[in-house]
Amino acid sequence: MTKWSEGSGLALREPSTWLVLALSGVFVLLGLLFIFAPRAGAALFGIAAPEGLGLPYVSAIGLRDLAFGAYLAALSRLSTRRAVGTVLGLTVLIPAGDVILVFLERGFESLTHLLLHAGSGLVMAASALWLLAQSTHDNKGGFS
């Protein structure tokens, strides 16, 4: 185990680190939107907000995004490129599922929302691939 002072986490001088931190910030902001303005969050997501007792379910999306943003920020500061890339790669399942949910609810009627979720997944996948490609030079943890 390394000490914090020994340089754990992604290097702040690397563009990939700033990409991860930017993604983290976007997801934290999205999470806060869904939690504090669930109807606006649902509209951005592409599915109408449920009325009455169902509305708090929209906050679950916000908590998911808030937690994911926090995971990314923490991993970027405490872990390796390989770990961050792996988490980003696995998390592509979320926007893939979002595309399916919006499509099942609205079909191609909401192409903008479908493209938003698909674009999110592509950014995550590309970021994961970039980090994993860089991790071949990363001797911290895991297999080389």
PDB file of C-alpha atoms in Angstrom, residues 21-117:
ATOM      1  CA  LEU A  21     -12.566  14.865 -13.175  1.00  0.00           C
ATOM      2  CA  ALA A  22     -14.779  16.667 -15.725  1.00  0.00           C
ATOM      3  CA  LEU A  23     -16.948  13.553 -16.112  1.00  0.00           C
ATOM      4  CA  SER A  24     -17.126  13.332 -12.347  1.00  0.00           C
ATOM      5  CA  GLY A  25     -18.300  16.933 -12.135  1.00  0.00           C
ATOM      6  CA  VAL A  26     -20.931  16.440 -14.824  1.00  0.00           C
ATOM      7  CA  PHE A  27     -22.366  13.414 -13.032  1.00  0.00           C
ATOM      8  CA  VAL A  28     -22.381  15.177  -9.661  1.00  0.00           C
ATOM      9  CA  LEU A  29     -24.260  18.119 -11.210  1.00  0.00           C
ATOM     10  CA  LEU A  30     -26.714  15.780 -12.949  1.00  0.00           C
ATOM     11  CA  GLY A  31     -27.260  13.950  -9.685  1.00  0.00           C
ATOM     12  CA  LEU A  32     -28.009  17.186  -7.866  1.00  0.00           C
ATOM     13  CA  LEU A  33     -30.452  18.217 -10.615  1.00  0.00           C
ATOM     14  CA  PHE A  34     -32.366  14.932 -10.332  1.00  0.00           C
ATOM     15  CA  ILE A  35     -32.454  15.158  -6.539  1.00  0.00           C
ATOM     16  CA  PHE A  36     -33.446  18.816  -6.171  1.00  0.00           C
ATOM     17  CA  ALA A  37     -35.460  19.310  -9.392  1.00  0.00           C
ATOM     18  CA  PRO A  38     -36.790  15.840 -10.247  1.00  0.00           C
ATOM     19  CA  ARG A  39     -39.227  17.020 -12.923  1.00  0.00           C
ATOM     20  CA  ALA A  40     -36.474  18.909 -14.759  1.00  0.00           C
ATOM     21  CA  GLY A  41     -34.188  15.895 -14.361  1.00  0.00           C
ATOM     22  CA  ALA A  42     -36.826  13.565 -15.777  1.00  0.00           C
ATOM     23  CA  ALA A  43     -37.354  15.895 -18.725  1.00  0.00           C
ATOM     24  CA  LEU A  44     -33.605  15.877 -19.400  1.00  0.00           C
ATOM     25  CA  PHE A  45     -33.544  12.076 -19.095  1.00  0.00           C
ATOM     26  CA  GLY A  46     -36.319  11.769 -21.667  1.00  0.00           C
ATOM     27  CA  ILE A  47     -39.083  10.109 -19.672  1.00  0.00           C
ATOM     28  CA  ALA A  48     -41.965  11.979 -18.060  1.00  0.00           C
ATOM     29  CA  ALA A  49     -41.722  12.308 -14.298  1.00  0.00           C
ATOM     30  CA  PRO A  50     -44.238  10.159 -12.447  1.00  0.00           C
ATOM     31  CA  GLU A  51     -46.825  11.974 -10.385  1.00  0.00           C
ATOM     32  CA  GLY A  52     -47.539  11.611  -6.691  1.00  0.00           C
ATOM     33  CA  LEU A  53     -45.720   8.922  -4.752  1.00  0.00           C
ATOM     34  CA  GLY A  54     -43.740   7.816  -7.817  1.00  0.00           C
ATOM     35  CA  LEU A  55     -41.794  11.084  -8.104  1.00  0.00           C
ATOM     36  CA  PRO A  56     -39.147  10.105  -5.516  1.00  0.00           C
ATOM     37  CA  TYR A  57     -38.020   7.342  -7.885  1.00  0.00           C
ATOM     38  CA  VAL A  58     -36.556  10.071 -10.074  1.00  0.00           C
ATOM     39  CA  SER A  59     -34.266  10.958  -7.166  1.00  0.00           C
ATOM     40  CA  ALA A  60     -32.866   7.426  -7.373  1.00  0.00           C
ATOM     41  CA  ILE A  61     -31.417   8.368 -10.750  1.00  0.00           C
ATOM     42  CA  GLY A  62     -29.907  11.417  -9.091  1.00  0.00           C
ATOM     43  CA  LEU A  63     -28.390   9.380  -6.299  1.00  0.00           C
ATOM     44  CA  ARG A  64     -26.954   6.958  -8.873  1.00  0.00           C
ATOM     45  CA  ASP A  65     -25.351   9.789 -10.835  1.00  0.00           C
ATOM     46  CA  LEU A  66     -24.144  11.568  -7.689  1.00  0.00           C
ATOM     47  CA  ALA A  67     -22.545   8.371  -6.380  1.00  0.00           C
ATOM     48  CA  PHE A  68     -20.946   7.634  -9.752  1.00  0.00           C
ATOM     49  CA  GLY A  69     -19.474  11.135  -9.910  1.00  0.00           C
ATOM     50  CA  ALA A  70     -18.087  10.716  -6.397  1.00  0.00           C
ATOM     51  CA  TYR A  71     -16.634   7.282  -7.274  1.00  0.00           C
ATOM     52  CA  LEU A  72     -14.850   8.749 -10.272  1.00  0.00           C
ATOM     53  CA  ALA A  73     -13.428  11.660  -8.306  1.00  0.00           C
ATOM     54  CA  ALA A  74     -12.236   9.390  -5.512  1.00  0.00           C
ATOM     55  CA  LEU A  75     -10.763   6.818  -7.879  1.00  0.00           C
ATOM     56  CA  SER A  76      -8.958   9.504  -9.862  1.00  0.00           C
ATOM     57  CA  ARG A  77      -7.247  10.690  -6.708  1.00  0.00           C
ATOM     58  CA  LEU A  78      -6.658   7.327  -5.006  1.00  0.00           C
ATOM     59  CA  SER A  79      -6.237   4.655  -7.644  1.00  0.00           C
ATOM     60  CA  THR A  80      -4.683   3.693 -10.967  1.00  0.00           C
ATOM     61  CA  ARG A  81      -5.616   4.362 -14.583  1.00  0.00           C
ATOM     62  CA  ARG A  82      -6.528   0.695 -14.892  1.00  0.00           C
ATOM     63  CA  ALA A  83      -9.018   0.888 -12.015  1.00  0.00           C
ATOM     64  CA  VAL A  84     -10.611   4.112 -13.274  1.00  0.00           C
ATOM     65  CA  GLY A  85     -10.740   2.766 -16.841  1.00  0.00           C
ATOM     66  CA  THR A  86     -12.332  -0.461 -15.662  1.00  0.00           C
ATOM     67  CA  VAL A  87     -15.002   1.375 -13.660  1.00  0.00           C
ATOM     68  CA  LEU A  88     -15.756   3.649 -16.622  1.00  0.00           C
ATOM     69  CA  GLY A  89     -15.913   0.658 -18.947  1.00  0.00           C
ATOM     70  CA  LEU A  90     -18.295  -1.269 -16.723  1.00  0.00           C
ATOM     71  CA  THR A  91     -20.420   1.805 -16.159  1.00  0.00           C
ATOM     72  CA  VAL A  92     -21.215   1.968 -19.878  1.00  0.00           C
ATOM     73  CA  LEU A  93     -24.026  -0.405 -18.868  1.00  0.00           C
ATOM     74  CA  ILE A  94     -25.860   2.558 -17.300  1.00  0.00           C
ATOM     75  CA  PRO A  95     -26.258   4.711 -20.439  1.00  0.00           C
ATOM     76  CA  ALA A  96     -26.910   1.556 -22.488  1.00  0.00           C
ATOM     77  CA  GLY A  97     -29.776   0.755 -20.136  1.00  0.00           C
ATOM     78  CA  ASP A  98     -30.940   4.369 -20.288  1.00  0.00           C
ATOM     79  CA  VAL A  99     -31.111   4.180 -24.099  1.00  0.00           C
ATOM     80  CA  ILE A 100     -33.223   1.032 -23.828  1.00  0.00           C
ATOM     81  CA  LEU A 101     -35.551   2.580 -21.225  1.00  0.00           C
ATOM     82  CA  VAL A 102     -36.110   5.758 -23.231  1.00  0.00           C
ATOM     83  CA  PHE A 103     -36.606   3.765 -26.434  1.00  0.00           C
ATOM     84  CA  LEU A 104     -39.136   1.427 -24.802  1.00  0.00           C
ATOM     85  CA  GLU A 105     -41.037   4.389 -23.390  1.00  0.00           C
ATOM     86  CA  ARG A 106     -40.900   6.781 -26.348  1.00  0.00           C
ATOM     87  CA  GLY A 107     -39.411   4.971 -29.340  1.00  0.00           C
ATOM     88  CA  PHE A 108     -37.712   7.196 -31.899  1.00  0.00           C
ATOM     89  CA  GLU A 109     -40.049  10.048 -30.913  1.00  0.00           C
ATOM     90  CA  SER A 110     -37.292  11.263 -28.601  1.00  0.00           C
ATOM     91  CA  LEU A 111     -34.222  10.889 -30.788  1.00  0.00           C
ATOM     92  CA  THR A 112     -32.455  13.741 -28.963  1.00  0.00           C
ATOM     93  CA  HIS A 113     -32.667  11.900 -25.640  1.00  0.00           C
ATOM     94  CA  LEU A 114     -31.598   8.624 -27.213  1.00  0.00           C
ATOM     95  CA  LEU A 115     -28.565  10.353 -28.722  1.00  0.00           C
ATOM     96  CA  LEU A 116     -27.790  12.059 -25.394  1.00  0.00           C
ATOM     97  CA  HIS A 117     -27.641   8.713 -23.567  1.00  0.00           C
TER      98      HIS A 117
END
